[in-house]
PDB file of C-alpha atoms in Angstrom:
ATOM      1  CA  LEU A   1      32.807   7.371   4.199  1.00  0.00           C
ATOM      2  CA  MET A   2      30.236   7.163   1.429  1.00  0.00           C
ATOM      3  CA  TYR A   3      27.680   4.455   0.920  1.00  0.00           C
ATOM      4  CA  ILE A   4      26.019   3.977  -2.266  1.00  0.00           C
ATOM      5  CA  GLY A   5      22.796   1.870  -2.764  1.00  0.00           C
ATOM      6  CA  CYS A   6      19.860   1.150  -4.934  1.00  0.00           C
ATOM      7  CA  GLU A   7      16.222   2.110  -4.786  1.00  0.00           C
ATOM      8  CA  CYS A   8      14.516  -1.228  -5.477  1.00  0.00           C
ATOM      9  CA  ASP A   9      11.384  -1.843  -7.596  1.00  0.00           C
ATOM     10  CA  PRO A  10       8.327  -2.895  -5.643  1.00  0.00           C
ATOM     11  CA  SER A  11       8.690  -6.609  -4.277  1.00  0.00           C
ATOM     12  CA  TYR A  12      12.489  -6.557  -4.691  1.00  0.00           C
ATOM     13  CA  THR A  13      15.009  -6.043  -1.994  1.00  0.00           C
ATOM     14  CA  GLY A  14      18.806  -6.580  -1.158  1.00  0.00           C
ATOM     15  CA  TYR A  15      21.851  -4.463  -1.612  1.00  0.00           C
ATOM     16  CA  ASP A  16      21.575  -4.897  -5.460  1.00  0.00           C
ATOM     17  CA  CYS A  17      17.817  -5.351  -5.659  1.00  0.00           C
ATOM     18  CA  SER A  18      18.252  -8.992  -6.835  1.00  0.00           C
ATOM     19  CA  ILE A  19      16.189 -10.627  -4.172  1.00  0.00           C
ATOM     20  CA  ARG A  20      12.462 -11.047  -4.778  1.00  0.00           C
ATOM     21  CA  GLU A  21      10.227 -10.715  -1.681  1.00  0.00           C
ATOM     22  CA  CYS A  22       7.476 -13.211  -0.908  1.00  0.00           C
ATOM     23  CA  PRO A  23       3.983 -11.963  -0.979  1.00  0.00           C
ATOM     24  CA  LYS A  24       2.616 -11.112   2.473  1.00  0.00           C
ATOM     25  CA  GLY A  25      -0.863 -11.481   4.005  1.00  0.00           C
ATOM     26  CA  ASP A  26      -3.801 -13.683   3.094  1.00  0.00           C
ATOM     27  CA  ASP A  27      -3.994 -15.768  -0.009  1.00  0.00           C
ATOM     28  CA  PRO A  28      -6.664 -14.140  -2.129  1.00  0.00           C
ATOM     29  CA  MET A  29      -7.484 -17.512  -3.840  1.00  0.00           C
ATOM     30  CA  THR A  30      -8.731 -19.074  -0.564  1.00  0.00           C
ATOM     31  CA  THR A  31     -12.435 -19.563  -0.175  1.00  0.00           C
ATOM     32  CA  GLY A  32     -14.889 -20.184   2.657  1.00  0.00           C
ATOM     33  CA  GLN A  33     -13.345 -17.782   5.135  1.00  0.00           C
ATOM     34  CA  ALA A  34     -15.113 -15.477   7.627  1.00  0.00           C
ATOM     35  CA  ASP A  35     -14.504 -11.794   7.965  1.00  0.00           C
ATOM     36  CA  GLU A  36     -12.191 -10.800  10.855  1.00  0.00           C
ATOM     37  CA  VAL A  37     -13.752  -8.898  13.805  1.00  0.00           C
ATOM     38  CA  GLN A  38     -11.724  -6.504  15.839  1.00  0.00           C
ATOM     39  CA  LEU A  39     -12.823  -5.202  19.205  1.00  0.00           C
ATOM     40  CA  PHE A  40     -11.513  -1.738  20.331  1.00  0.00           C
ATOM     41  CA  GLN A  41     -11.963  -0.164  23.716  1.00  0.00           C
ATOM     42  CA  CYS A  42     -11.258   3.512  24.234  1.00  0.00           C
ATOM     43  CA  ILE A  43     -11.497   5.354  27.559  1.00  0.00           C
ATOM     44  CA  ALA A  44     -10.470   8.960  27.190  1.00  0.00           C
ATOM     45  CA  SER A  45     -11.893  12.499  27.277  1.00  0.00           C
ATOM     46  CA  THR A  46      -9.283  14.461  25.368  1.00  0.00           C
ATOM     47  CA  GLY A  47      -6.733  13.905  22.713  1.00  0.00           C
ATOM     48  CA  SER A  48      -6.581  11.640  19.713  1.00  0.00           C
ATOM     49  CA  PHE A  49      -5.211   8.208  18.764  1.00  0.00           C
ATOM     50  CA  THR A  50      -4.071   6.325  15.702  1.00  0.00           C
ATOM     51  CA  LEU A  51      -4.816   2.701  14.588  1.00  0.00           C
ATOM     52  CA  THR A  52      -2.317   0.420  12.688  1.00  0.00           C
ATOM     53  CA  TRP A  53      -3.358  -2.397  10.426  1.00  0.00           C
ATOM     54  CA  LYS A  54      -0.988  -4.376   8.318  1.00  0.00           C
ATOM     55  CA  GLU A  55       1.781  -1.744   8.258  1.00  0.00           C
ATOM     56  CA  ALA A  56      -0.516   1.209   7.488  1.00  0.00           C
ATOM     57  CA  THR A  57      -1.411   3.807  10.255  1.00  0.00           C
ATOM     58  CA  SER A  58      -4.449   6.069  10.308  1.00  0.00           C
ATOM     59  CA  GLU A  59      -4.322   9.745  10.510  1.00  0.00           C
ATOM     60  CA  PRO A  60      -4.994  10.958  14.243  1.00  0.00           C
ATOM     61  CA  ILE A  61      -8.625  10.262  15.177  1.00  0.00           C
ATOM     62  CA  PRO A  62      -9.982  12.505  17.789  1.00  0.00           C
ATOM     63  CA  VAL A  63     -11.401  10.735  20.903  1.00  0.00           C
ATOM     64  CA  THR A  64     -14.707  12.748  20.361  1.00  0.00           C
ATOM     65  CA  ALA A  65     -14.986  11.313  16.662  1.00  0.00           C
ATOM     66  CA  SER A  66     -18.373  10.181  15.540  1.00  0.00           C
ATOM     67  CA  ILE A  67     -18.970   6.668  14.210  1.00  0.00           C
ATOM     68  CA  THR A  68     -18.886   8.177  10.732  1.00  0.00           C
ATOM     69  CA  THR A  69     -15.594   9.900  11.231  1.00  0.00           C
ATOM     70  CA  PHE A  70     -14.063   6.832  12.777  1.00  0.00           C
ATOM     71  CA  LEU A  71     -15.244   4.712   9.758  1.00  0.00           C
ATOM     72  CA  LYS A  72     -13.881   7.224   7.321  1.00  0.00           C
ATOM     73  CA  ALA A  73     -10.521   7.117   8.997  1.00  0.00           C
ATOM     74  CA  LEU A  74     -10.462   3.342   8.803  1.00  0.00           C
ATOM     75  CA  LEU A  75     -11.362   3.270   5.121  1.00  0.00           C
ATOM     76  CA  ALA A  76      -8.714   5.811   4.360  1.00  0.00           C
ATOM     77  CA  MET A  77      -6.029   3.485   5.287  1.00  0.00           C
ATOM     78  CA  SER A  78      -4.449   1.694   2.309  1.00  0.00           C
ATOM     79  CA  THR A  79      -4.700  -1.739   3.841  1.00  0.00           C
ATOM     80  CA  VAL A  80      -8.408  -1.559   4.658  1.00  0.00           C
ATOM     81  CA  ARG A  81     -10.609  -2.578   1.843  1.00  0.00           C
ATOM     82  CA  ALA A  82     -13.930  -2.579   3.595  1.00  0.00           C
ATOM     83  CA  ALA A  83     -15.213  -2.050   7.208  1.00  0.00           C
ATOM     84  CA  SER A  84     -18.352  -1.665   9.366  1.00  0.00           C
ATOM     85  CA  VAL A  85     -18.439  -0.119  12.740  1.00  0.00           C
ATOM     86  CA  ASP A  86     -20.743  -0.464  15.492  1.00  0.00           C
ATOM     87  CA  PHE A  87     -20.633   1.100  18.970  1.00  0.00           C
ATOM     88  CA  SER A  88     -21.525  -1.311  21.840  1.00  0.00           C
ATOM     89  CA  GLU A  89     -23.017   1.572  23.811  1.00  0.00           C
ATOM     90  CA  ASP A  90     -25.359   4.335  22.835  1.00  0.00           C
ATOM     91  CA  GLY A  91     -22.559   6.823  22.831  1.00  0.00           C
ATOM     92  CA  ILE A  92     -22.015   9.538  20.195  1.00  0.00           C
ATOM     93  CA  ALA A  93     -18.176   9.452  20.382  1.00  0.00           C
ATOM     94  CA  VAL A  94     -15.650   6.713  19.780  1.00  0.00           C
ATOM     95  CA  CYS A  95     -14.331   7.176  23.250  1.00  0.00           C
ATOM     96  CA  SER A  96     -15.963   7.774  26.517  1.00  0.00           C
ATOM     97  CA  THR A  97     -15.015   8.357  30.110  1.00  0.00           C
ATOM     98  CA  SER A  98     -16.306   4.889  30.980  1.00  0.00           C
ATOM     99  CA  VAL A  99     -15.788   1.419  29.331  1.00  0.00           C
ATOM    100  CA  SER A 100     -17.000   1.392  25.513  1.00  0.00           C
ATOM    101  CA  GLN A 101     -16.237  -0.886  22.692  1.00  0.00           C
ATOM    102  CA  VAL A 102     -16.364  -0.398  18.835  1.00  0.00           C
TER     103      VAL A 102
END
């Protein structure tokens, strides 16, 4: 049994690439919107984790990552255009052994 298919150009899909996909996400022409705020809680002492935003996943982030390392991992994701990070506690790592939020 052999299947033959097409590799479609960006924004086209279907068995013969004849179906145009609709744009996804926010309409860039809208105005008067506020930035989105995400809260993140991490309780861990070893290992790493990844974050996914709009179908893009970060590289593994060590639980001991500094605020700078964490921000760099976010900004390296293709779907994140801008970000700022604040730790709600005075910790030096993104995760702690007690409750912390970024």
